[in-house]
Short mmCIF file of C-alpha atoms in Angstrom, two decimals:
data_model
loop_
_atom_site.label_atom_id
_atom_site.label_comp_id
_atom_site.label_asym_id
_atom_site.label_seq_id
_atom_site.Cartn_x
_atom_site.Cartn_y
_atom_site.Cartn_z
CA UNK I 23 -9.03 9.00 -41.89
CA UNK I 24 -12.01 10.55 -39.97
CA UNK I 25 -12.88 10.53 -36.39
CA UNK I 26 -14.55 7.02 -35.76
CA UNK I 27 -18.04 8.48 -35.03
CA UNK I 28 -19.67 5.12 -34.34
CA UNK I 29 -17.37 4.27 -31.47
CA UNK I 30 -17.83 5.19 -27.98
CA UNK I 31 -14.95 7.60 -26.77
CA UNK I 32 -14.06 7.73 -22.95
CA UNK I 33 -12.13 10.64 -21.76
CA UNK I 34 -9.56 8.67 -19.98
CA UNK I 35 -8.41 4.97 -20.50
CA UNK I 36 -6.20 4.17 -17.33
CA UNK I 37 -3.93 1.36 -17.48
CA UNK I 38 -2.87 -0.40 -13.99
CA UNK I 39 -5.43 -1.22 -11.17
CA UNK I 40 -2.87 -0.37 -8.41
CA UNK I 41 -3.46 2.41 -5.93
CA UNK I 42 -2.53 4.98 -8.65
CA UNK I 43 -4.60 4.13 -11.33
CA UNK I 44 -7.63 3.25 -9.01
CA UNK I 45 -7.19 6.67 -7.13
CA UNK I 46 -6.90 8.53 -10.50
CA UNK I 47 -10.00 6.72 -11.83
CA UNK I 48 -12.24 7.53 -8.63
CA UNK I 49 -11.18 11.18 -8.65
CA UNK I 50 -11.30 11.74 -12.42
CA UNK I 51 -14.88 9.91 -12.62
CA UNK I 52 -16.09 12.11 -9.54
CA UNK I 53 -15.32 15.46 -11.49
CA UNK I 54 -17.57 14.23 -14.51
CA UNK I 55 -14.82 12.75 -16.74
CA UNK I 56 -15.77 9.34 -18.35
CA UNK I 57 -13.17 6.74 -17.19
CA UNK I 58 -12.30 3.36 -18.29
CA UNK I 59 -9.68 1.26 -16.28
CA UNK I 60 -8.00 -1.90 -17.28
CA UNK I 61 -5.89 -4.35 -15.14
CA UNK I 62 -4.07 -7.37 -16.56
CA UNK I 63 -4.65 -9.34 -13.27
CA UNK I 64 -6.28 -8.74 -10.01
CA UNK I 65 -6.47 -5.59 -8.41
CA UNK I 66 -3.59 -4.46 -6.20
CA UNK I 67 -1.66 -7.78 -7.55
CA UNK I 68 1.65 -6.04 -7.50
CA UNK I 69 3.10 -3.25 -6.04
CA UNK I 70 0.06 -2.18 -4.08
CA UNK I 71 -0.51 -5.19 -2.06
CA UNK I 72 3.27 -5.47 -1.32
CA UNK I 73 3.76 -2.55 0.83
CA UNK I 74 4.65 -2.06 4.51
CA UNK I 75 1.13 -1.36 5.00
CA UNK I 76 1.92 2.12 6.54
CA UNK I 77 0.43 5.52 6.00
CA UNK I 78 3.59 7.60 7.06
CA UNK I 79 5.49 10.53 6.28
CA UNK I 80 8.55 8.77 6.09
CA UNK I 81 10.64 9.97 8.89
CA UNK I 82 14.06 8.58 7.01
CA UNK I 83 13.22 11.01 4.06
CA UNK I 84 13.94 13.70 5.93
CA UNK I 85 17.61 12.79 5.63
CA UNK I 86 17.18 13.05 2.00
CA UNK I 87 15.96 16.60 2.33
CA UNK I 88 12.53 15.56 0.97
CA UNK I 89 10.82 18.06 2.81
CA UNK I 90 7.86 18.70 0.20
CA UNK I 91 7.06 14.69 0.26
CA UNK I 92 7.31 14.13 3.88
CA UNK I 93 4.94 17.22 4.59
CA UNK I 94 2.38 16.25 1.85
CA UNK I 95 2.36 12.62 3.56
CA UNK I 96 2.14 14.03 6.88
CA UNK I 97 -0.79 16.25 6.24
CA UNK I 98 -2.43 13.03 4.20
CA UNK I 99 -2.39 10.69 7.01
CA UNK I 100 -4.91 12.68 8.83
CA UNK I 101 -7.16 13.38 5.76
CA UNK I 102 -7.23 9.66 4.74
CA UNK I 103 -7.42 8.52 8.21
CA UNK I 104 -10.95 10.39 8.47
CA UNK I 105 -12.03 8.52 5.28
CA UNK I 106 -11.22 4.96 5.78
CA UNK I 107 -11.14 4.49 9.67
CA UNK I 108 -11.87 0.88 9.12
CA UNK I 109 -8.99 0.12 7.11
CA UNK I 110 -6.89 2.46 8.75
CA UNK I 111 -5.60 3.34 12.15
CA UNK I 112 -3.36 5.26 14.52
CA UNK I 113 -0.13 3.28 15.46
CA UNK I 114 2.62 4.51 17.78
CA UNK I 115 6.13 3.79 16.64
CA UNK I 116 9.09 3.13 19.15
CA UNK I 117 12.62 3.96 17.93
CA UNK I 118 15.23 2.73 20.28
CA UNK I 119 18.28 5.03 20.42
CA UNK I 120 21.81 3.73 20.75
CA UNK I 121 25.21 5.53 20.40
CA UNK I 122 26.21 3.09 17.54
CA UNK I 123 23.40 4.08 15.34
CA UNK I 124 24.89 5.51 11.72
CA UNK I 125 23.66 7.10 8.80
CA UNK I 126 23.32 5.93 5.36
CA UNK I 127 26.49 7.34 3.74
CA UNK I 128 24.75 8.43 0.64
CA UNK I 129 22.15 10.93 2.50
CA UNK I 130 22.73 14.77 2.10
CA UNK I 131 22.59 14.94 6.07
CA UNK I 132 25.27 12.44 6.43
CA UNK I 133 27.61 14.21 3.85
CA UNK I 134 26.97 17.51 5.59
CA UNK I 135 27.77 16.11 9.00
CA UNK I 136 31.04 14.44 7.52
CA UNK I 137 32.01 18.07 6.46
CA UNK I 138 31.24 20.27 9.34
CA UNK I 139 31.33 17.42 12.20
CA UNK I 140 33.61 14.81 10.89
CA UNK I 141 34.48 13.71 14.56
CA UNK I 142 31.09 12.11 14.33
CA UNK I 143 32.28 9.62 11.86
CA UNK I 144 28.57 8.98 10.39
CA UNK I 145 26.67 8.29 13.61
CA UNK I 146 23.11 9.81 14.27
CA UNK I 147 23.54 11.70 17.35
CA UNK I 148 20.49 11.87 19.81
CA UNK I 149 19.72 15.64 19.17
CA UNK I 150 19.55 15.12 15.30
CA UNK I 151 16.97 12.65 15.92
CA UNK I 152 15.17 14.62 18.20
CA UNK I 153 15.31 17.42 15.53
CA UNK I 154 14.07 15.29 12.88
CA UNK I 155 11.02 14.17 15.28
CA UNK I 156 10.28 17.69 16.15
CA UNK I 157 9.87 18.67 11.98
CA UNK I 158 7.88 15.24 11.68
CA UNK I 159 5.35 16.24 14.68
CA UNK I 160 5.09 19.76 13.09
CA UNK I 161 5.46 19.85 9.10
CA UNK I 162 2.21 18.58 8.61
CA UNK I 163 -0.24 20.31 10.97
CA UNK I 164 -1.03 16.84 13.14
CA UNK I 165 -4.55 17.48 14.94
CA UNK I 166 -5.34 13.48 15.98
CA UNK I 167 -2.45 11.94 16.21
CA UNK I 168 -0.49 12.25 19.52
CA UNK I 169 3.22 13.78 19.37
CA UNK I 170 6.55 12.38 20.23
CA UNK I 171 7.49 11.24 23.77
CA UNK I 172 10.47 9.77 25.34
CA UNK I 173 10.19 6.23 26.38
CA UNK I 174 11.87 4.47 29.35
CA UNK I 175 13.04 1.12 27.92
CA UNK I 176 14.34 -0.22 31.23
CA UNK I 177 10.87 0.05 33.01
CA UNK I 178 8.35 0.10 30.42
CA UNK I 179 6.70 -2.77 28.43
CA UNK I 180 8.19 -1.26 25.18
CA UNK I 181 11.71 -2.34 26.26
CA UNK I 182 10.57 -6.21 27.53
CA UNK I 183 11.31 -7.83 24.04
CA UNK I 184 14.37 -5.81 23.48
CA UNK I 185 18.12 -6.32 24.54
CA UNK I 186 18.85 -4.94 27.65
CA UNK I 187 21.42 -2.50 26.31
CA UNK I 188 18.54 -0.33 25.07
CA UNK I 189 17.39 1.93 27.81
CA UNK I 190 15.93 5.00 25.95
CA UNK I 191 13.42 5.37 23.04
CA UNK I 192 11.41 7.98 21.06
CA UNK I 193 8.01 6.93 20.57
CA UNK I 194 5.80 9.15 17.59
CA UNK I 195 2.95 8.50 15.60
CA UNK I 196 2.29 7.18 12.15
CA UNK I 197 -0.92 4.90 10.97
CA UNK I 198 -1.53 1.64 9.45
CA UNK I 199 -3.29 0.97 6.07
CA UNK I 200 -4.78 -2.32 4.69
CA UNK I 201 -3.13 -1.40 1.31
CA UNK I 202 -4.87 -3.94 -1.02
CA UNK I 203 -8.18 -3.27 0.49
CA UNK I 204 -7.59 0.57 -0.11
CA UNK I 205 -7.20 -0.19 -3.95
CA UNK I 206 -10.09 -2.28 -4.03
CA UNK I 207 -12.25 0.11 -1.99
CA UNK I 208 -11.20 3.13 -4.50
CA UNK I 209 -11.94 1.00 -7.46
CA UNK I 210 -15.45 0.22 -6.14
CA UNK I 211 -16.19 3.96 -5.82
CA UNK I 212 -15.34 4.99 -9.04
CA UNK I 213 -17.42 2.40 -10.43
CA UNK I 214 -20.40 3.46 -8.43
CA UNK I 215 -19.68 7.01 -9.68
CA UNK I 216 -19.46 5.76 -13.35
CA UNK I 217 -16.06 4.30 -14.13
CA UNK I 218 -16.01 0.98 -15.99
CA UNK I 219 -13.41 -1.03 -14.43
CA UNK I 220 -12.19 -4.22 -15.95
CA UNK I 221 -9.56 -6.61 -14.29
CA UNK I 222 -8.36 -9.71 -16.06
CA UNK I 223 -7.85 -7.55 -18.92
CA UNK I 224 -4.55 -7.02 -20.62
CA UNK I 225 -3.81 -4.11 -22.91
CA UNK I 226 -2.18 -5.10 -26.22
CA UNK I 227 -1.54 -2.21 -27.91
CA UNK I 228 -2.33 1.63 -27.79
CA UNK I 229 -2.12 3.55 -31.09
CA UNK I 230 -3.06 7.18 -32.02
CA UNK I 231 -5.92 7.52 -34.94
CA UNK I 232 -6.82 11.08 -35.55
CA UNK I 233 -6.24 12.68 -32.33
CA UNK I 234 -7.71 9.62 -30.53
CA UNK I 235 -6.11 6.84 -28.77
CA UNK I 236 -7.44 3.58 -30.02
CA UNK I 237 -6.54 0.64 -27.21
CA UNK I 238 -6.65 -3.11 -28.17
CA UNK I 239 -7.17 -5.16 -24.92
CA UNK I 240 -7.80 -9.12 -24.34
CA UNK I 241 -9.50 -10.76 -21.32
CA UNK I 242 -7.48 -13.32 -20.04
CA UNK I 243 -9.82 -15.64 -18.81
CA UNK I 244 -12.28 -15.47 -22.10
CA UNK I 245 -9.43 -14.51 -24.68
CA UNK I 246 -11.91 -11.74 -25.71
CA UNK I 247 -10.51 -9.08 -27.80
CA UNK I 248 -12.10 -5.45 -27.48
CA UNK I 249 -11.05 -2.30 -28.81
CA UNK I 250 -11.60 1.24 -26.77
CA UNK I 251 -11.15 4.85 -27.93
CA UNK I 252 -9.93 7.39 -25.45
CA UNK I 253 -9.12 11.24 -25.42
CA UNK I 254 -6.34 10.38 -23.24
CA UNK I 255 -4.47 7.57 -22.09
CA UNK I 256 -2.98 7.21 -18.29
CA UNK I 257 -0.14 4.61 -18.02
CA UNK I 258 -0.09 3.96 -14.12
CA UNK I 259 1.15 0.32 -14.89
CA UNK I 260 3.51 0.51 -11.81
CA UNK I 261 6.44 -1.90 -12.24
CA UNK I 262 5.19 -2.11 -16.30
CA UNK I 263 5.30 1.62 -16.74
CA UNK I 264 8.23 1.66 -19.07
CA UNK I 265 7.23 -1.44 -20.74
CA UNK I 266 3.94 0.48 -21.57
CA UNK I 267 5.66 3.38 -23.26
CA UNK I 268 8.09 1.23 -25.21
CA UNK I 269 6.04 -1.85 -26.41
CA UNK I 270 2.21 -0.72 -26.08
CA UNK I 271 2.33 2.63 -27.07
CA UNK I 272 5.75 2.65 -28.68
CA UNK I 273 7.03 6.01 -27.66
CA UNK I 274 10.44 7.50 -28.03
CA UNK I 275 10.33 8.55 -24.45
CA UNK I 276 13.70 9.45 -22.52
CA UNK I 277 11.87 9.02 -19.25
CA UNK I 278 13.22 6.10 -17.12
CA UNK I 279 11.80 4.00 -14.14
CA UNK I 280 14.15 2.25 -11.47
CA UNK I 281 12.78 -0.90 -10.27
CA UNK I 282 13.43 -1.67 -6.47
CA UNK I 283 12.55 -4.77 -4.55
CA UNK I 284 11.38 -4.46 -1.17
CA UNK I 285 10.69 -7.83 0.88
CA UNK I 286 9.09 -8.68 4.19
CA UNK I 287 9.06 -11.63 6.35
CA UNK I 288 6.14 -12.49 8.77
CA UNK I 289 6.72 -14.39 12.09
CA UNK I 290 4.59 -15.53 15.09
CA UNK I 291 3.87 -12.71 17.33
CA UNK I 292 7.00 -11.33 18.98
CA UNK I 293 5.53 -9.08 21.79
CA UNK I 294 2.35 -8.38 23.69
CA UNK I 295 1.97 -4.71 22.98
CA UNK I 296 0.33 -2.82 20.08
CA UNK I 297 3.14 -0.65 19.03
CA UNK I 298 5.61 -0.77 16.15
CA UNK I 299 9.25 -0.72 16.46
CA UNK I 300 11.39 1.33 13.98
CA UNK I 301 14.94 -0.28 14.22
CA UNK I 302 18.10 1.27 12.85
CA UNK I 303 21.12 -0.39 11.64
CA UNK I 304 24.67 0.12 11.78
CA UNK I 305 24.69 0.45 7.97
CA UNK I 306 22.27 3.26 8.21
CA UNK I 307 19.26 1.14 6.80
CA UNK I 308 15.89 0.86 8.79
CA UNK I 309 13.42 -1.78 9.12
CA UNK I 310 10.05 -2.11 11.04
CA UNK I 311 8.51 -4.66 13.14
CA UNK I 312 4.86 -4.28 13.27
CA UNK I 313 2.01 -5.74 14.99
CA UNK I 314 0.38 -7.96 12.21
CA UNK I 315 -3.10 -9.71 11.96
CA UNK I 316 -3.45 -10.11 15.59
CA UNK I 317 -1.03 -12.95 15.95
CA UNK I 318 1.91 -12.08 13.82
CA UNK I 319 4.70 -9.75 13.44
CA UNK I 320 5.58 -7.98 10.12
CA UNK I 321 9.15 -7.34 9.64
CA UNK I 322 10.62 -5.27 6.66
CA UNK I 323 11.89 -4.11 4.22
CA UNK I 324 14.99 -4.45 2.24
CA UNK I 325 15.83 -2.28 -0.84
CA UNK I 326 17.32 -4.10 -4.00
CA UNK I 327 17.58 -3.19 -7.49
CA UNK I 328 14.85 -5.53 -9.76
CA UNK I 329 16.02 -5.94 -13.22
CA UNK I 330 12.64 -7.27 -14.96
CA UNK I 331 9.11 -6.27 -14.15
CA UNK I 332 8.21 -9.65 -15.84
CA UNK I 333 10.02 -11.85 -13.07
CA UNK I 334 7.91 -12.11 -9.89
CA UNK I 335 9.64 -10.81 -6.93
CA UNK I 336 10.09 -12.66 -4.34
CA UNK I 337 11.93 -12.66 -0.78
CA UNK I 338 15.36 -14.25 -1.36
CA UNK I 339 17.12 -16.33 1.27
CA UNK I 340 19.58 -13.41 1.37
CA UNK I 341 17.05 -10.87 2.39
CA UNK I 342 15.17 -13.09 4.56
CA UNK I 343 18.20 -13.74 6.50
CA UNK I 344 19.15 -9.74 6.16
CA UNK I 345 15.81 -9.00 8.18
CA UNK I 346 16.35 -11.78 10.69
CA UNK I 347 19.94 -10.42 11.57
CA UNK I 348 18.74 -7.07 11.56
CA UNK I 349 16.00 -7.89 13.98
CA UNK I 350 18.43 -10.04 16.18
CA UNK I 351 20.32 -7.06 17.02
CA UNK I 352 17.49 -5.62 18.77
CA UNK I 353 15.10 -8.57 20.11
CA UNK I 354 16.23 -10.72 22.99
CA UNK I 355 14.77 -13.70 21.35
CA UNK I 356 16.99 -15.01 18.39
CA UNK I 357 15.01 -15.47 15.37
CA UNK I 358 16.07 -18.14 12.60
CA UNK I 359 14.36 -18.90 9.35
CA UNK I 360 11.89 -21.66 10.96
CA UNK I 361 10.27 -18.72 12.64
CA UNK I 362 9.45 -17.28 9.39
CA UNK I 363 5.75 -18.09 8.54
CA UNK I 364 5.08 -16.20 5.33
CA UNK I 365 7.21 -13.73 3.20
CA UNK I 366 6.13 -11.45 0.63
CA UNK I 367 7.80 -9.09 -1.96
CA UNK I 368 7.14 -6.27 -4.26
CA UNK I 369 8.51 -3.85 -6.85
CA UNK I 370 8.65 -0.29 -6.53
CA UNK I 371 8.72 1.68 -9.79
CA UNK I 372 10.56 4.73 -8.60
CA UNK I 373 11.47 7.60 -10.94
CA UNK I 374 15.14 7.19 -12.12
CA UNK I 375 16.72 9.99 -10.85
CA UNK I 376 20.22 8.77 -11.24
CA UNK I 377 20.48 7.98 -7.47
CA UNK I 378 23.59 5.58 -6.55
CA UNK I 379 21.53 3.15 -4.59
CA UNK I 380 18.13 1.95 -4.45
CA UNK I 381 18.01 3.06 -0.95
CA UNK I 382 18.78 6.85 -2.08
CA UNK I 383 16.14 6.83 -5.18
CA UNK I 384 13.35 9.11 -4.46
CA UNK I 385 10.03 7.99 -3.26
CA UNK I 386 8.28 11.20 -4.49
CA UNK I 387 5.99 10.87 -7.72
CA UNK I 388 6.96 12.16 -10.99
CA UNK I 389 3.94 12.90 -13.71
CA UNK I 390 5.28 13.21 -17.08
CA UNK I 391 2.56 14.28 -20.14
CA UNK I 392 3.84 12.97 -23.57
CA UNK I 393 2.07 14.41 -26.70
CA UNK I 394 4.35 12.76 -29.20
CA UNK I 395 1.91 10.39 -30.52
CA UNK I 396 -0.78 12.85 -31.48
CA UNK I 397 -2.92 12.19 -28.35
CA UNK I 398 -1.91 12.93 -24.89
CA UNK I 399 -0.43 10.37 -22.40
CA UNK I 400 0.11 10.89 -18.79
CA UNK I 401 2.87 8.38 -17.56
CA UNK I 402 3.12 8.01 -13.63
CA UNK I 403 6.35 7.25 -12.03
CA UNK I 404 6.97 6.42 -8.33
CA UNK I 405 4.75 7.64 -5.35
CA UNK I 406 3.89 6.49 -1.82
CA UNK I 407 0.65 4.77 -0.82
CA UNK I 408 0.34 7.55 1.68
CA UNK I 409 0.14 10.25 -1.02
CA UNK I 410 -1.85 8.34 -3.52
CA UNK I 411 -4.81 10.77 -3.24
CA UNK I 412 -2.49 13.83 -3.81
CA UNK I 413 -1.04 11.92 -6.66
CA UNK I 414 -4.46 11.71 -8.05
CA UNK I 415 -5.35 15.51 -7.83
CA UNK I 416 -1.87 16.32 -9.21
CA UNK I 417 -2.50 13.77 -12.02
CA UNK I 418 -5.95 15.72 -12.60
CA UNK I 419 -4.16 18.94 -12.83
CA UNK I 420 -2.09 17.69 -15.69
CA UNK I 421 -4.95 15.94 -17.29
CA UNK I 422 -6.71 19.33 -17.39
CA UNK I 423 -4.19 20.81 -19.57
CA UNK I 424 -4.82 18.30 -22.26
CA UNK I 425 -8.95 17.76 -22.02
CA UNK I 426 -11.55 19.64 -20.24
CA UNK I 427 -11.94 19.11 -16.77
CA UNK I 428 -14.90 21.35 -15.30
CA UNK I 429 -15.13 20.35 -11.50
CA UNK I 430 -12.27 21.11 -9.09
CA UNK I 431 -10.67 18.55 -6.25
CA UNK I 432 -12.99 16.75 -4.31
CA UNK I 433 -11.79 13.71 -2.46
CA UNK I 434 -10.42 15.07 0.55
CA UNK I 435 -12.32 13.46 3.66
CA UNK I 436 -14.91 11.71 1.24
CA UNK I 437 -15.17 8.59 2.95
CA UNK I 438 -14.49 5.24 1.07
CA UNK I 439 -17.20 2.36 0.96
CA UNK I 440 -17.67 1.30 4.70
CA UNK I 441 -15.56 4.21 6.12
CA UNK I 442 -18.72 6.56 6.96
CA UNK I 443 -18.05 6.63 10.73
CA UNK I 444 -15.88 8.47 13.10
CA UNK I 445 -12.20 7.61 13.71
CA UNK I 446 -12.34 6.21 16.76
CA UNK I 447 -15.50 4.66 16.30
CA UNK I 448 -14.21 0.80 15.49
CA UNK I 449 -15.18 -0.40 18.92
CA UNK I 450 -18.68 0.82 18.83
CA UNK I 451 -19.04 -0.93 15.43
CA UNK I 452 -17.56 -4.01 16.56
CA UNK I 453 -20.05 -3.91 19.69
CA UNK I 454 -23.17 -3.20 17.47
CA UNK I 455 -22.23 -5.96 14.95
CA UNK I 456 -21.77 -8.48 17.75
CA UNK I 457 -25.16 -7.20 19.25
CA UNK I 458 -26.76 -7.84 15.90
CA UNK I 459 -25.14 -11.36 15.27
CA UNK I 460 -24.65 -13.17 18.68
CA UNK I 461 -22.92 -16.03 16.92
CA UNK I 462 -19.79 -13.92 15.92
CA UNK I 463 -16.82 -14.10 18.07
CA UNK I 464 -14.74 -11.09 19.06
CA UNK I 465 -12.18 -12.06 16.32
CA UNK I 466 -14.76 -12.49 13.82
CA UNK I 467 -16.53 -9.36 14.58
CA UNK I 468 -13.13 -7.19 14.48
CA UNK I 469 -12.17 -8.56 11.31
CA UNK I 470 -15.17 -7.92 9.45
CA UNK I 471 -15.39 -4.50 10.96
CA UNK I 472 -11.52 -4.02 10.08
CA UNK I 473 -12.44 -5.02 6.41
CA UNK I 474 -15.91 -3.41 5.64
CA UNK I 475 -16.52 -1.22 8.07
CA UNK I 476 -20.31 -0.03 8.48
CA UNK I 477 -20.81 -2.43 5.43
CA UNK I 478 -20.01 -5.55 7.53
CA UNK I 479 -23.91 -6.07 8.50
CA UNK I 480 -24.70 -6.30 4.44
CA UNK I 481 -22.05 -9.07 4.12
CA UNK I 482 -23.76 -10.93 6.95
CA UNK I 483 -27.27 -10.22 5.85
CA UNK I 484 -30.26 -11.57 7.61
CA UNK I 485 -28.30 -14.36 9.12
CA UNK I 486 -29.48 -15.84 12.55
CA UNK I 487 -26.54 -18.11 13.21
CA UNK I 488 -23.26 -19.06 11.54
CA UNK I 489 -24.74 -21.78 9.47
CA UNK I 490 -26.81 -19.25 7.58
CA UNK I 491 -23.74 -17.90 5.77
CA UNK I 492 -23.39 -20.91 3.72
CA UNK I 493 -20.22 -23.03 3.63
CA UNK I 494 -17.47 -22.54 6.07
CA UNK I 495 -14.17 -22.43 4.61
CA UNK I 496 -12.24 -22.29 7.92
CA UNK I 497 -10.66 -19.27 9.88
CA UNK I 498 -14.14 -17.51 9.81
CA UNK I 499 -14.17 -17.28 6.01
CA UNK I 500 -17.63 -18.04 4.79
CA UNK I 501 -19.76 -18.68 1.72
CA UNK I 502 -21.67 -15.51 2.34
CA UNK I 503 -18.47 -13.43 2.72
CA UNK I 504 -16.90 -14.83 -0.34
CA UNK I 505 -20.06 -14.11 -2.45
CA UNK I 506 -20.04 -10.57 -1.51
CA UNK I 507 -16.23 -10.42 -2.49
CA UNK I 508 -17.23 -12.08 -5.93
CA UNK I 509 -20.21 -9.77 -6.49
CA UNK I 510 -18.86 -6.48 -5.13
CA UNK I 511 -15.04 -6.59 -4.94
CA UNK I 512 -14.02 -8.12 -8.20
CA UNK I 513 -12.48 -11.22 -6.31
CA UNK I 514 -12.14 -14.41 -8.95
CA UNK I 515 -9.99 -16.83 -7.35
CA UNK I 516 -8.86 -17.88 -3.72
CA UNK I 517 -5.69 -16.05 -4.09
CA UNK I 518 -7.44 -12.77 -4.50
CA UNK I 519 -9.85 -13.45 -1.40
CA UNK I 520 -7.10 -14.85 1.00
CA UNK I 521 -4.05 -12.71 0.34
CA UNK I 522 -5.41 -9.54 -1.02
CA UNK I 523 -9.12 -9.00 0.39
CA UNK I 524 -8.04 -10.37 3.81
CA UNK I 525 -4.77 -12.40 4.97
CA UNK I 526 -6.65 -15.19 5.95
CA UNK I 527 -3.98 -17.36 4.04
CA UNK I 528 -2.24 -17.08 7.36
CA UNK I 529 -4.51 -19.37 8.95
CA UNK I 530 -5.83 -21.45 6.25
CA UNK I 531 -3.94 -24.52 5.02
CA UNK I 532 -3.13 -25.56 1.26
CA UNK I 533 -6.27 -27.99 1.46
CA UNK I 534 -8.82 -25.30 2.73
CA UNK I 535 -7.40 -22.69 -0.08
CA UNK I 536 -7.72 -25.18 -2.62
CA UNK I 537 -11.38 -26.03 -1.67
CA UNK I 538 -11.99 -22.28 -1.68
CA UNK I 539 -10.49 -21.84 -5.19
CA UNK I 540 -12.46 -24.89 -6.51
CA UNK I 541 -15.83 -23.47 -5.02
CA UNK I 542 -14.88 -19.94 -6.82
CA UNK I 543 -14.33 -21.75 -10.05
CA UNK I 544 -17.61 -23.38 -10.04
CA UNK I 545 -19.56 -20.45 -8.99
CA UNK I 546 -17.82 -17.47 -10.35
CA UNK I 547 -19.75 -17.46 -13.63
CA UNK I 548 -22.88 -16.94 -11.84
CA UNK I 549 -21.60 -13.63 -10.28
CA UNK I 550 -20.59 -10.57 -12.23
CA UNK I 551 -16.79 -9.92 -12.42
CA UNK I 552 -17.09 -6.47 -11.58
CA UNK I 553 -18.43 -4.32 -8.62
CA UNK I 554 -22.13 -4.14 -8.12
#
C-alpha cells in the first residue's frame, strides 16, 4: 500500500487540549511544524483547570531530592511571569513554624535524619526549614521575586487569623496562575501561528499506514467523522494517556501512569491580607490557604490514588473534612462543612515510578518515544503546570529525533495574548481601562484586566455605557464578553465560561447559569467553534 498522496499530512497530531498538549502545539507551530490538536471536551476541562493554581518551585519536593525539577520550576516562575503578567502575579507565602512539624516518613530526607539524628523522631527542625528556604531562594537565579524573611506572628497581620500558639513564620515568594486561562491562551497563540485546534473532538483510533499515523476522530456535537494523517503522534492525554496507548493506538507498552486525585475546597474569605499560608501537618503533609477571587479562600490539596480516568474526580466528604481539620489546626476560626461554598478535584497523571504512596510519586515529567507501530509516537507522563513550557521544549527535542525540526527554542519570554505589558503594570492597565470606560467598577475593570490584559478594551469595543455591552448575565458578565469567549476562546457552554474562562460560577446562581447556557446554545452556531 503506497503513501496516501491525496491526503493532507500534518507533522504532528496532538491528542489532548490540556496545558501540555497546548504548550507543545504552540512551541511546535512556532518552529514551522504543521500541527493539529484534538481535545475531546473543552480545553483544560480536566487536570489543567483543577490545579492549586500556583507557579511554584515545589518547596516540599526538596525533601524528595527532586533538585532538577525544583530548579527548573524556580527558573520558570520568572520566565512565565514576564510572558503573562495579566494571568500570573507574585504572591508571598507564610509558613508558620512550630516544634511539632514532622516529615512525611517516606521522604529521603526523613529517612536520612532517622539514621543520623534519630532523637528528632521525624520532626522538622527549624534549621532544616531555613536551609530549604535558602536553597529555594537561590537555586533558580531569582531576579524579580523578593527572598525569604522571618515574620513576627504575634504582632504582624499575618498572625491575626492564626491560633496564638504560632509566634514565628517564614515568608517566601512564589506566583499565582489562572490555570485554565493559561491553556486557552496557549491554544489561541498556537492557532494564530497556524495550528489547527479542535475541541469537542474525540480520537476514535490511531493506526499506522506506511509510516504515517491515520487518525479517526468524531465531533461530539455533530457526530461528524474525520480522518487525519500525521508523521508523528503526540499523546498528551493527561489522565487518559494510558488509555490512548492501550486502546486508541493499541501499542504494547510497559510505560504506566499513576493517577493521583487532588481535591480542593473554597470558603468565604478567611482573612484580610493578600498572602498565602503554607501549612504543615503532623502527618508530614502540607496544604495551602490562598486568597481567591477577591472574596474567597482556596484550601488544598489532597493526594489520593484514583483508579479510573473515566470516573469523574470529586472531592469526597472525607477529603473535605481532612482539609477542614487540617486548616482548623492553624486558624482561630473553626471551619465546618457549612463554610465550604465550592469544591473541585482533578487527577494528576503521574509517571508510575513505583513510589509507595501517592504523595511520594514523582511530579517530574517523563517523555517516551515509541516507534513500535511503524511511526513515532511521543507519550507525555506527569509534569507540573509551572514547567509546561520547558516540558514543551523537551518534547520538541524528542520530536526532533524523529522528524525534521529546523528552528530552535523560542517561547521564553514571548508574551501570550494580552500579556504584552510590564510585570507590575496591572494597576496602570486598570486605571486606563476605567478611564476609557467610566461605567466600569473597580472590581469589573480588575477582573477584565486579569483575564484579558491588553485585550480587555477589545472585549468592550466601542461601548459608551454598560447597556452597549448587551445582555447582563450577572456578576459583570455581559453579552459582549460571552461573544468574545465564543468567538476567540473556544467557549461553547456556560460551564466553559463560568468555571474555566473565569470563576464567576462562584457569584452566579443556578438560574443565571442556566439562562447563560440557553443563550449560548441559541447563539453558538453563529460564532466559530475555534479562535479567530
